[in-house]
mmCIF file of C-alpha atoms and ligand atoms in Angstrom:
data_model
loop_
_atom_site.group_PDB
_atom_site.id
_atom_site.type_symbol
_atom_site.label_atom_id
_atom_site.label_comp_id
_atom_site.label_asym_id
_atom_site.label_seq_id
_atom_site.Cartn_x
_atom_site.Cartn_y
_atom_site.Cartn_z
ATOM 1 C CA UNK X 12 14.723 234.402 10.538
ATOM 2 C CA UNK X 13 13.328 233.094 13.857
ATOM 3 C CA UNK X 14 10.146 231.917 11.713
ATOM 4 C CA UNK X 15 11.969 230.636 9.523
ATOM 5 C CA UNK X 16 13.899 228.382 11.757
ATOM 6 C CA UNK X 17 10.639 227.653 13.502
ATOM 7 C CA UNK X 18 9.297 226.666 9.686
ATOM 8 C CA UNK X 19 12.742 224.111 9.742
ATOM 9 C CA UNK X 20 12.081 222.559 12.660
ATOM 10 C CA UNK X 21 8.451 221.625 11.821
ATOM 11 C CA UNK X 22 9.515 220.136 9.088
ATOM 12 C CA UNK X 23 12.103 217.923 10.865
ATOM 13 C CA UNK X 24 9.123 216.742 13.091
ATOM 14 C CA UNK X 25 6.735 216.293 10.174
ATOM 15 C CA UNK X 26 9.521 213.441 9.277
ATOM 16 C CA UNK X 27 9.736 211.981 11.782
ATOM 17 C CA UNK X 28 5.730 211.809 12.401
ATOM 18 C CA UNK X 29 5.403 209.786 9.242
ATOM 19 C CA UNK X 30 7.422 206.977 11.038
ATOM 20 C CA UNK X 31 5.211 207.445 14.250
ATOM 21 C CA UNK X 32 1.590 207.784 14.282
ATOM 22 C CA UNK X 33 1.021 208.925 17.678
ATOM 23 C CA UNK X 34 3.021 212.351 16.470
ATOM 24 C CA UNK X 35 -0.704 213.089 14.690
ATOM 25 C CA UNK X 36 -2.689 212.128 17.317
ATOM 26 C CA UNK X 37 -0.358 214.672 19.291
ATOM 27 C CA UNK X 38 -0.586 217.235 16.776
ATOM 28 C CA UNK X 39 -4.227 216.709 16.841
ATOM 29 C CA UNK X 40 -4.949 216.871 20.553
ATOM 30 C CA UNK X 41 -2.839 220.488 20.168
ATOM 31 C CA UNK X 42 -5.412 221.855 16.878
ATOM 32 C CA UNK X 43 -8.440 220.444 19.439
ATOM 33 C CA UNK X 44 -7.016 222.964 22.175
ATOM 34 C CA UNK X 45 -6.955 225.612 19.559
ATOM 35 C CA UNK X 46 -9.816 225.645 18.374
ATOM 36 C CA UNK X 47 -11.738 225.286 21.843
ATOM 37 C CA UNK X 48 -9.360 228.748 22.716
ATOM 38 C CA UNK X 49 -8.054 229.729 19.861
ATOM 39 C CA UNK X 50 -4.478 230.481 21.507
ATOM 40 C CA UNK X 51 -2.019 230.725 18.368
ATOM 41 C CA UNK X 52 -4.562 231.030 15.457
ATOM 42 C CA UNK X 53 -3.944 234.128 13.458
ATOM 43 C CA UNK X 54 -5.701 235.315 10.002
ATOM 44 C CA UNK X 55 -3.247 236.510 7.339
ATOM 45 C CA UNK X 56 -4.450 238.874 4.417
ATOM 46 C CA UNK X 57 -3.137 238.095 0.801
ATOM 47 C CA UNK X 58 -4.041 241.419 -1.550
ATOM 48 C CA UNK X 59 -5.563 240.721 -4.344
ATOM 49 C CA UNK X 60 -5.225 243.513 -7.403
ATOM 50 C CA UNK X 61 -6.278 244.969 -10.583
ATOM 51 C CA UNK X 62 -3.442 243.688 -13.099
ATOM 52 C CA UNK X 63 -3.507 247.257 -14.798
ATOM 53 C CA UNK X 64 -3.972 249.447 -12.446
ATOM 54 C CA UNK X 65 -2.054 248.122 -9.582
ATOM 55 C CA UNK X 66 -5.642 249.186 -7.736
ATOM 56 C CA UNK X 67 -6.269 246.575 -4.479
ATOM 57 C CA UNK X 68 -9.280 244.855 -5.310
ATOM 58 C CA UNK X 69 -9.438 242.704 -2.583
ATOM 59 C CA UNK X 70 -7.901 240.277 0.478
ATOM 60 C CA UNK X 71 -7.482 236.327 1.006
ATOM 61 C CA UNK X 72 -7.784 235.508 4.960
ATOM 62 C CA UNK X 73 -5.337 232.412 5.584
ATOM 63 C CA UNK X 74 -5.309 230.804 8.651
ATOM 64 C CA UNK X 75 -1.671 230.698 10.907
ATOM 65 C CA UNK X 76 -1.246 228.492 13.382
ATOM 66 C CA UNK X 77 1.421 229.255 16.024
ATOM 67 C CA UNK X 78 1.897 225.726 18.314
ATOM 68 C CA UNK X 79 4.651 227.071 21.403
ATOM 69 C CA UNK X 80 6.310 223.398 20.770
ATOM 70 C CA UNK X 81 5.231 222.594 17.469
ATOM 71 C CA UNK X 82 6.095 226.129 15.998
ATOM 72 C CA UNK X 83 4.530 227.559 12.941
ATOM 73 C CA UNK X 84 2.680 225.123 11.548
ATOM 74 C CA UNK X 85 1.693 225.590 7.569
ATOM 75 C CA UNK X 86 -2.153 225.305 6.817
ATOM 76 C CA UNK X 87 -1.260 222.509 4.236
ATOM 77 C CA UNK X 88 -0.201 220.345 7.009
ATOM 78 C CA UNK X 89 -3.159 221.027 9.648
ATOM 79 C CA UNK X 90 -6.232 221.988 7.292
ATOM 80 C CA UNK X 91 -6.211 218.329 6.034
ATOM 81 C CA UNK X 92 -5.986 217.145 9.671
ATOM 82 C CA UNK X 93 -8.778 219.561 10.643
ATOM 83 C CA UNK X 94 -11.277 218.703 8.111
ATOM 84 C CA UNK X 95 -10.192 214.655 8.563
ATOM 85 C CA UNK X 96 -11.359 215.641 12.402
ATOM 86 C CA UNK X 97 -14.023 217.833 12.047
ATOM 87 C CA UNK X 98 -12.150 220.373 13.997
ATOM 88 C CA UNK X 99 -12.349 222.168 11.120
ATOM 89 C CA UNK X 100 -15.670 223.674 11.979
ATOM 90 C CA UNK X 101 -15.175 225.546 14.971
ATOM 91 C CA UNK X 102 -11.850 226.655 13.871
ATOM 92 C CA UNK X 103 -13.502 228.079 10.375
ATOM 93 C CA UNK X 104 -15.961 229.495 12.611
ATOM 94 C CA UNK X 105 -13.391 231.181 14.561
ATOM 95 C CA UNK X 106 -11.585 232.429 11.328
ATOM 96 C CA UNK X 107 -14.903 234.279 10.079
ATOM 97 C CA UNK X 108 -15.576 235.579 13.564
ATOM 98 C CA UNK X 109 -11.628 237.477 13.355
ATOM 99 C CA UNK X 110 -12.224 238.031 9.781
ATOM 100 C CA UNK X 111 -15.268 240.270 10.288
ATOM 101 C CA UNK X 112 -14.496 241.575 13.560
ATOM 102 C CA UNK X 113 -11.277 242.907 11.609
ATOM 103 C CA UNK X 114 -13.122 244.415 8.829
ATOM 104 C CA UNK X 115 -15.985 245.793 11.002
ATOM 105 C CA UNK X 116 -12.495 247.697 12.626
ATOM 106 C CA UNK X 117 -11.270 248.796 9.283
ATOM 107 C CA UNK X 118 -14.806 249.901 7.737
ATOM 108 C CA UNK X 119 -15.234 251.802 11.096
ATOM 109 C CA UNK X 120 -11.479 253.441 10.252
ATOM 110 C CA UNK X 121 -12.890 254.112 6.745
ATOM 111 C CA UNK X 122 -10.099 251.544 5.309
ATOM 112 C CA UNK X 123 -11.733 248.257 4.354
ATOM 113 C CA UNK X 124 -10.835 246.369 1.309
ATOM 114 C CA UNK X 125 -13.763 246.116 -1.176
ATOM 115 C CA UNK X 126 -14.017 242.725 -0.285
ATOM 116 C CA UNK X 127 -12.481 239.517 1.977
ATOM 117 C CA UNK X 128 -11.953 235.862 0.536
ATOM 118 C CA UNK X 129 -12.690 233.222 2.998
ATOM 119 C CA UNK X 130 -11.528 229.844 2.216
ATOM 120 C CA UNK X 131 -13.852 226.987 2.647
ATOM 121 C CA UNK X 132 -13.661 223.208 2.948
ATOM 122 C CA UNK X 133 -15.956 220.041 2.571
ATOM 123 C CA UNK X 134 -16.897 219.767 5.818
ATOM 124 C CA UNK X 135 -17.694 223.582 6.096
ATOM 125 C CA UNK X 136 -19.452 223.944 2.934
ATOM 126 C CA UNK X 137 -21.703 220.672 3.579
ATOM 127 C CA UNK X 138 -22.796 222.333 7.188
ATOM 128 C CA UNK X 139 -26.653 222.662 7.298
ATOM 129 C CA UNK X 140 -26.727 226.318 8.104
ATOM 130 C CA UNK X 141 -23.665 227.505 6.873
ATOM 131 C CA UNK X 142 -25.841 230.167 4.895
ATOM 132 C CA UNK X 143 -27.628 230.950 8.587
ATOM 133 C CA UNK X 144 -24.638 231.606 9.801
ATOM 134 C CA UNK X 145 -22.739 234.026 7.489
ATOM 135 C CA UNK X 146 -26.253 235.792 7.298
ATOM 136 C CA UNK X 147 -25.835 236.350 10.995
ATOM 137 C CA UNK X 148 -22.435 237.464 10.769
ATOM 138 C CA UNK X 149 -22.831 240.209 8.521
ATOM 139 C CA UNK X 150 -25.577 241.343 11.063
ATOM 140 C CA UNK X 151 -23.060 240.756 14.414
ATOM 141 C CA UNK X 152 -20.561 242.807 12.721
ATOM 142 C CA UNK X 153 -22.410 245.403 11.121
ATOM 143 C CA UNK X 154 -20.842 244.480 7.345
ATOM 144 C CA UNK X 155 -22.269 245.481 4.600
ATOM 145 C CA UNK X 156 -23.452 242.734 1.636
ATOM 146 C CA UNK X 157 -20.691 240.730 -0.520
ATOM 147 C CA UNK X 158 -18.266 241.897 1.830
ATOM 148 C CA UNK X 159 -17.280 238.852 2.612
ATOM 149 C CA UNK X 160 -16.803 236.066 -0.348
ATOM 150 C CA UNK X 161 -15.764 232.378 -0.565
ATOM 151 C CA UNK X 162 -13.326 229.975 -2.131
ATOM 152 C CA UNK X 163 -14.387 226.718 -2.554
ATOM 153 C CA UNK X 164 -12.315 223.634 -5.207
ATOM 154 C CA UNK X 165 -13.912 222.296 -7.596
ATOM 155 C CA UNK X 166 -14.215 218.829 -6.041
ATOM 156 C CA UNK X 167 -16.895 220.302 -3.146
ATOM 157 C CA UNK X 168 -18.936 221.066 -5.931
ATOM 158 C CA UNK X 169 -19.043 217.854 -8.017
ATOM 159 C CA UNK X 170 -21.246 215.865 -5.781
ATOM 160 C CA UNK X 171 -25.256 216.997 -4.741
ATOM 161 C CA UNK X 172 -25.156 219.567 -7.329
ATOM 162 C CA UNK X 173 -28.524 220.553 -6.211
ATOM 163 C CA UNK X 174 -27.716 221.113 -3.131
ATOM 164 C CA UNK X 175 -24.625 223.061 -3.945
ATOM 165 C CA UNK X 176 -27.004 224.938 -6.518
ATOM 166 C CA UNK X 177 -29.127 226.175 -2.733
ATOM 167 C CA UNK X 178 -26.768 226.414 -0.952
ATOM 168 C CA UNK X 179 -24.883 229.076 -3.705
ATOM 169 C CA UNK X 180 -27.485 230.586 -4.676
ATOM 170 C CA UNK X 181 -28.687 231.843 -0.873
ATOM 171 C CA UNK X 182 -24.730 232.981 -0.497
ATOM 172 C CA UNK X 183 -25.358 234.789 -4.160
ATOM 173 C CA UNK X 184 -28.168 236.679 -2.488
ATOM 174 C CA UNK X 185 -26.240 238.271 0.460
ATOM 175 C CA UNK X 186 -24.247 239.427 -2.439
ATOM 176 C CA UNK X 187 -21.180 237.221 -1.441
ATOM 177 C CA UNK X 188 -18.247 236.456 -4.233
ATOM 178 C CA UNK X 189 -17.964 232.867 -4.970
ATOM 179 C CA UNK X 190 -14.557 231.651 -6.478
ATOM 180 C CA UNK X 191 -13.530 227.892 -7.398
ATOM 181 C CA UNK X 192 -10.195 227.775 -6.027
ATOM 182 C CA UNK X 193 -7.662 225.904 -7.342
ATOM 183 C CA UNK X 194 -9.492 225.673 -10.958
ATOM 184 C CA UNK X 195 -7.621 223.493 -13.458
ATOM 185 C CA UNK X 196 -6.830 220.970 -11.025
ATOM 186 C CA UNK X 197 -9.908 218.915 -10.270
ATOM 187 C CA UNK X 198 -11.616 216.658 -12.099
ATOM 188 C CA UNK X 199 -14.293 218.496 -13.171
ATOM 189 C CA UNK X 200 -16.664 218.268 -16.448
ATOM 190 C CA UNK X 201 -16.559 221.548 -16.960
ATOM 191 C CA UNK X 202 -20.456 221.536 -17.802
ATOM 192 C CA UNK X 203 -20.942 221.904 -14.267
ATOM 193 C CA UNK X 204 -19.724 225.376 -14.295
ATOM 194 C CA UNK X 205 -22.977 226.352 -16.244
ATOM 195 C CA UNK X 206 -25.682 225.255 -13.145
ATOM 196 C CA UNK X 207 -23.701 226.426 -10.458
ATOM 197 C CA UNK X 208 -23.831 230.250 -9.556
ATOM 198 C CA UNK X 209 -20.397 231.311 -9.412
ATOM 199 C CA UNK X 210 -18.665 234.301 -9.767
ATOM 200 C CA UNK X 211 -15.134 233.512 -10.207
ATOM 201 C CA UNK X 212 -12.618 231.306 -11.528
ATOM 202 C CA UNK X 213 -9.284 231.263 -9.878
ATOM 203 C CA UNK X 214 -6.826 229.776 -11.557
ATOM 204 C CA UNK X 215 -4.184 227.461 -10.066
ATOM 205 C CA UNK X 216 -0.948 229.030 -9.630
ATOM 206 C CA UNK X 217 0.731 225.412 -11.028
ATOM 207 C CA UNK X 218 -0.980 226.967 -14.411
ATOM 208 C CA UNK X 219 0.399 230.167 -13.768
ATOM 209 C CA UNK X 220 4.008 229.427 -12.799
ATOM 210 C CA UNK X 221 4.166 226.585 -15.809
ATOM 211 C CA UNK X 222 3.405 230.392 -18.247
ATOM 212 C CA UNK X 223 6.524 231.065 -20.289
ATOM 213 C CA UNK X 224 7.555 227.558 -19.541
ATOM 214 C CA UNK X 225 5.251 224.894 -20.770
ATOM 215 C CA UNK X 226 2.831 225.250 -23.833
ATOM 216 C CA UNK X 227 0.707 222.968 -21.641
ATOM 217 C CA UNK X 228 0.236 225.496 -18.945
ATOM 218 C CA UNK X 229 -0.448 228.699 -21.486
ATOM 219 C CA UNK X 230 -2.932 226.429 -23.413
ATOM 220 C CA UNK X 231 -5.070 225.810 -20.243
ATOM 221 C CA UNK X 232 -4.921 229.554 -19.609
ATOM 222 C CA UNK X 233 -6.030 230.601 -22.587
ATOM 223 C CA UNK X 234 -8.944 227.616 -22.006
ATOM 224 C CA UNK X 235 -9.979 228.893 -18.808
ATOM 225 C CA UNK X 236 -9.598 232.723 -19.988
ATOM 226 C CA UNK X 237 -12.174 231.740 -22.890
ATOM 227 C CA UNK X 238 -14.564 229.379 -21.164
ATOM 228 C CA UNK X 239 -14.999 232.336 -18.206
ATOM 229 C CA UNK X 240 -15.662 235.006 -20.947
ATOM 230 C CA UNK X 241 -18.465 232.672 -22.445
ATOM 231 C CA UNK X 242 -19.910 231.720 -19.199
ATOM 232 C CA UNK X 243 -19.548 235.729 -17.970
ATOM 233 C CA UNK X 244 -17.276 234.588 -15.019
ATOM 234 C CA UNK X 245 -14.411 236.740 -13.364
ATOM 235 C CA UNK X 246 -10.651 235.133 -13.539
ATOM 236 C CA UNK X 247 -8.403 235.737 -11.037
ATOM 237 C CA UNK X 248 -4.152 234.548 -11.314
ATOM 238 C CA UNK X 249 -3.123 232.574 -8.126
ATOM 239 C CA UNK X 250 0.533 232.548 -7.134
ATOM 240 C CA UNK X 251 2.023 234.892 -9.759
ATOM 241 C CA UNK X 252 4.942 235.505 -8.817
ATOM 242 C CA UNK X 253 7.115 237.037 -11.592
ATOM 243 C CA UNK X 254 6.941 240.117 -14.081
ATOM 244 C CA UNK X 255 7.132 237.891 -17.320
ATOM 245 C CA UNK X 256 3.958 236.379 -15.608
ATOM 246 C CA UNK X 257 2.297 239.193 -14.944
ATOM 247 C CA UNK X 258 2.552 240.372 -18.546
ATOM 248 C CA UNK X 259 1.276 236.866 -20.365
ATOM 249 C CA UNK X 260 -1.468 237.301 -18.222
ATOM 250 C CA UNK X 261 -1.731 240.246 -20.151
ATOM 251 C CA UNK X 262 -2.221 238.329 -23.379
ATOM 252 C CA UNK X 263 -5.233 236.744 -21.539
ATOM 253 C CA UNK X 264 -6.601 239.513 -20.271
ATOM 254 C CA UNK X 265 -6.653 238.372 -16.635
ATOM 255 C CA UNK X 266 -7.406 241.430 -14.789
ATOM 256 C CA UNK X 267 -7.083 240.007 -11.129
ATOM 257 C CA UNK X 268 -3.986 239.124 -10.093
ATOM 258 C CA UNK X 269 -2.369 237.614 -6.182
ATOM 259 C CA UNK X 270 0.812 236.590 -5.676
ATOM 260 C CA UNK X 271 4.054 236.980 -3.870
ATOM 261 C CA UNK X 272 5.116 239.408 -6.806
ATOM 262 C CA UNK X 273 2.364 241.920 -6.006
ATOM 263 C CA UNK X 274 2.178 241.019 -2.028
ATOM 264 C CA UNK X 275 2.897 237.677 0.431
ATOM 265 C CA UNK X 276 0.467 237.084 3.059
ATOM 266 C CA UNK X 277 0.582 239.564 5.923
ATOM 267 C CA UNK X 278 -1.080 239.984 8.898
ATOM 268 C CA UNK X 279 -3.603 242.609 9.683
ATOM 269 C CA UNK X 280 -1.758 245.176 10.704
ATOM 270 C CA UNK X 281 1.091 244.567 8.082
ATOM 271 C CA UNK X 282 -2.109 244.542 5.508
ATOM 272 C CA UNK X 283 -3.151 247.991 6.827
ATOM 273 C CA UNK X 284 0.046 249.410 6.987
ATOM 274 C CA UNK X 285 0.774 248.620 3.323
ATOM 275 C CA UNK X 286 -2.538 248.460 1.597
ATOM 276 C CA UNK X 287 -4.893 250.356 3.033
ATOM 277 C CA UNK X 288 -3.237 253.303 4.815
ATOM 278 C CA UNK X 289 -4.902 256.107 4.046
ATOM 279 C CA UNK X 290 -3.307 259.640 4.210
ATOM 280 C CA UNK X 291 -2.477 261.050 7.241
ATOM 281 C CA UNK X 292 -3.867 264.606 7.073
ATOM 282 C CA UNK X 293 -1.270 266.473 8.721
ATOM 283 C CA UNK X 294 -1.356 270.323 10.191
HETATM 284 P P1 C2E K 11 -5.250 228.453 -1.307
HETATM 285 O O1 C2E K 11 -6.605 228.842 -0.839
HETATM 286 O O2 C2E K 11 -5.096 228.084 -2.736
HETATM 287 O O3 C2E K 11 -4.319 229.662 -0.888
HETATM 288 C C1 C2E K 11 -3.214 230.098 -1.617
HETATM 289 C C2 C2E K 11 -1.925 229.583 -1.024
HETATM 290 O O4 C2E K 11 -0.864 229.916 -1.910
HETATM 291 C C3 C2E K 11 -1.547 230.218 0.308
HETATM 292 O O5 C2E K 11 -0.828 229.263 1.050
HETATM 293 C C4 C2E K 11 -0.636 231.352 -0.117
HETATM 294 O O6 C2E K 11 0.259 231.770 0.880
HETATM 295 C C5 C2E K 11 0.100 230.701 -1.254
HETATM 296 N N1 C2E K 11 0.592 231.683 -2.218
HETATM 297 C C6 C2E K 11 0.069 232.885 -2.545
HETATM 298 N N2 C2E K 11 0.781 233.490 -3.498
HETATM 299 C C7 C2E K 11 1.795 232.649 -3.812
HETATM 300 C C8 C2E K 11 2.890 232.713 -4.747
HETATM 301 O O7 C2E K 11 3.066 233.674 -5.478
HETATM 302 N N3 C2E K 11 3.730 231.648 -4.783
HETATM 303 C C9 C2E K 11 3.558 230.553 -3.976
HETATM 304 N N4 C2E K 11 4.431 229.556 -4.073
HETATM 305 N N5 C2E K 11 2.532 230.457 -3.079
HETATM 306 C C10 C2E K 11 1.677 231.492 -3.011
HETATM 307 P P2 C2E K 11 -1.179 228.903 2.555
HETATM 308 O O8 C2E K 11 -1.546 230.137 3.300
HETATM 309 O O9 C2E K 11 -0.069 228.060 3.057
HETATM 310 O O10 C2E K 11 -2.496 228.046 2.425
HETATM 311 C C11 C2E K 11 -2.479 226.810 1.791
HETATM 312 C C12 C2E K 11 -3.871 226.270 1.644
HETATM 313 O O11 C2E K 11 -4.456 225.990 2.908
HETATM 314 C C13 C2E K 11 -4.822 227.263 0.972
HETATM 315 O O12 C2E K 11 -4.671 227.217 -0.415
HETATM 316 C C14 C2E K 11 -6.149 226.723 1.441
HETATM 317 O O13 C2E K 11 -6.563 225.646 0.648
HETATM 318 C C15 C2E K 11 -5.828 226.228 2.834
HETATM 319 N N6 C2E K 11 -6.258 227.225 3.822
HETATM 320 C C16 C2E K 11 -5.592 228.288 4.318
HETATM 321 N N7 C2E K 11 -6.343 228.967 5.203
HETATM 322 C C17 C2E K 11 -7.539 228.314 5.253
HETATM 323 C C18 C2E K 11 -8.762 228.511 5.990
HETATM 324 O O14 C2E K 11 -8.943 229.462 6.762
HETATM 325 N N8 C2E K 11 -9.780 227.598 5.786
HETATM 326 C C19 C2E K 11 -9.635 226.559 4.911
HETATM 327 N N9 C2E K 11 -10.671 225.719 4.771
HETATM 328 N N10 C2E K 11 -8.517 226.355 4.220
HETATM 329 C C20 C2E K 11 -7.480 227.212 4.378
HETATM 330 MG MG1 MG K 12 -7.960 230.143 -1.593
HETATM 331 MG MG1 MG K 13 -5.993 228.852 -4.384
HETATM 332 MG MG1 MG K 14 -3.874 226.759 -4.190
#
């Protein structure tokens, strides 16, 4: 409820920043302070499942950011601002540091998801040693290979393709999931999806919520469904969130499924406490 109202209020601001420019700049200066501190930035944890089994297959860490005057502020507000500033690198350096300080916690509990999803922008993806520094953060934290994977859209990956290609492959090695987020959206040739060494196509959840409605949105599932089989990709449904959805996907045999249906972002603890809680042995 409070959040909510917090969420409201944002939103009020957000209006009125459009009619006053300074409002960024002061919205800004506040994502500069966090990310030199890192005062109000939490991870949230998205489950990620097997369609048939209802098995957890996985976690997507999303950034929160808590602002005491600003309030809750949504990622699709301040992401854009952080990458436009370049604050997005030590704040997605911050974000990996929680996310693998949390799962070096939960592997030490015996309860770590079989793998995390980091998100990754331009900016982040472009960085010379990017590959240097996940590399040292499996060895900081003690994490086993591919524990950690990435999301990246497809519009990162349209331009030095041979750089990507590196770049991909040296994640590949560490073992590390690669997904194009967002897939369906970009502008993409498609034939790039044979060069670059991916693992996983995630499918928009615009796709996925237009199933049952629009022919349009079933056609480019069945599309995506076929071109992964060919290229030997994995598919994963973004944003399903209802059970006549979860059963077309059936049709397409799209065995990973995330959305508010199966579980909303939670935080770590709520994550635990729901997904990973093992039994208590009791006597
Ligand atoms: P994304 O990577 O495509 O993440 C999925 C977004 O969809 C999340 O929004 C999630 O809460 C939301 N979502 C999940 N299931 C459903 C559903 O069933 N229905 C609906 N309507 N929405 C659903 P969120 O957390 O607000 O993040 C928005 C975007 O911000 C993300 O889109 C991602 O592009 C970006 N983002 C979030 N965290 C990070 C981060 O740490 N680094 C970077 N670079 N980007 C991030
Ligand atoms: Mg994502
Ligand atoms: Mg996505
Ligand atoms: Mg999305």
């Amino acid at each position: 409820r409070a959040k909510q109202e917090g969420r409201n209020t944002y939103r009020l601001f957000r209006a009125e920043m459009h009619r006053q420019d300074h409002h960024w700049l002061e919205l800004e200066t506040a994502l500069r302070n966090t990310a030199e501190t890192g005062e109000g930035l939490e991870v949230n944890y998205q489950p990620l499942f097997d369609r048939d089994s209802g098995i957890l297959q996985g976690a997507e860490a999303l950034l929160r950011w808590h602002h005491p005057a600003f309030g809750q502020v949504s990622p699709v507000d301040f992401i854009p601002l952080a990458e436009r500033s370049g604050l997005i690198l030590p704040l997605g350096a911050r974000l990996m540091r929680l996310v693998a300080g949390q799962l070096r916690d939960w592997l030490a509990e015996g309860l770590a998801p079989p793998r995390v999803a980091v998100n990754l922008s331009a900016r982040q993806f472009w960085q010379s040693d990017l590959v240097a520094q996940v590399r040292t953060l499996h060895a900081d934290y003690g994490l086993p290979r591919g524990q950690v994977g990435f999301e990246l859209t497809e519009s990162i990956l349209l331009d030095k393709q041979q750089q990507a290609i590196h770049t991909l492959e040296a994640l590949r090695e560490m073992d590390c999931r690669i997904a194009i987020d967002d897939f369906g959206t970009g502008y993409s040739s498609l034939s790039y999806l044979q060069d670059l060494p991916v693992t996983t196509l995630k499918i928009d959840r615009s796709f996925i919520q237009g199933l049952g409605e629009s022919l349009g949105s079933a056609a480019i599932v069945a599309a995506v469904t076929g071109l992964a089989k060919e290229l030997g990709l994995e598919v994963v449904a973004e944003g399903v969130e209802t059970e006549a959805q979860r059963e077309a996907l059936a049709r397409y045999h799209v065995n990973l499924i995330q959305g508010f249906l199966t579980g909303r972002p939670v935080t770590a603890e709520g994550f635990a406490e729901r997904y990973l809680a093992a039994e208590i042995p009791t006597g």
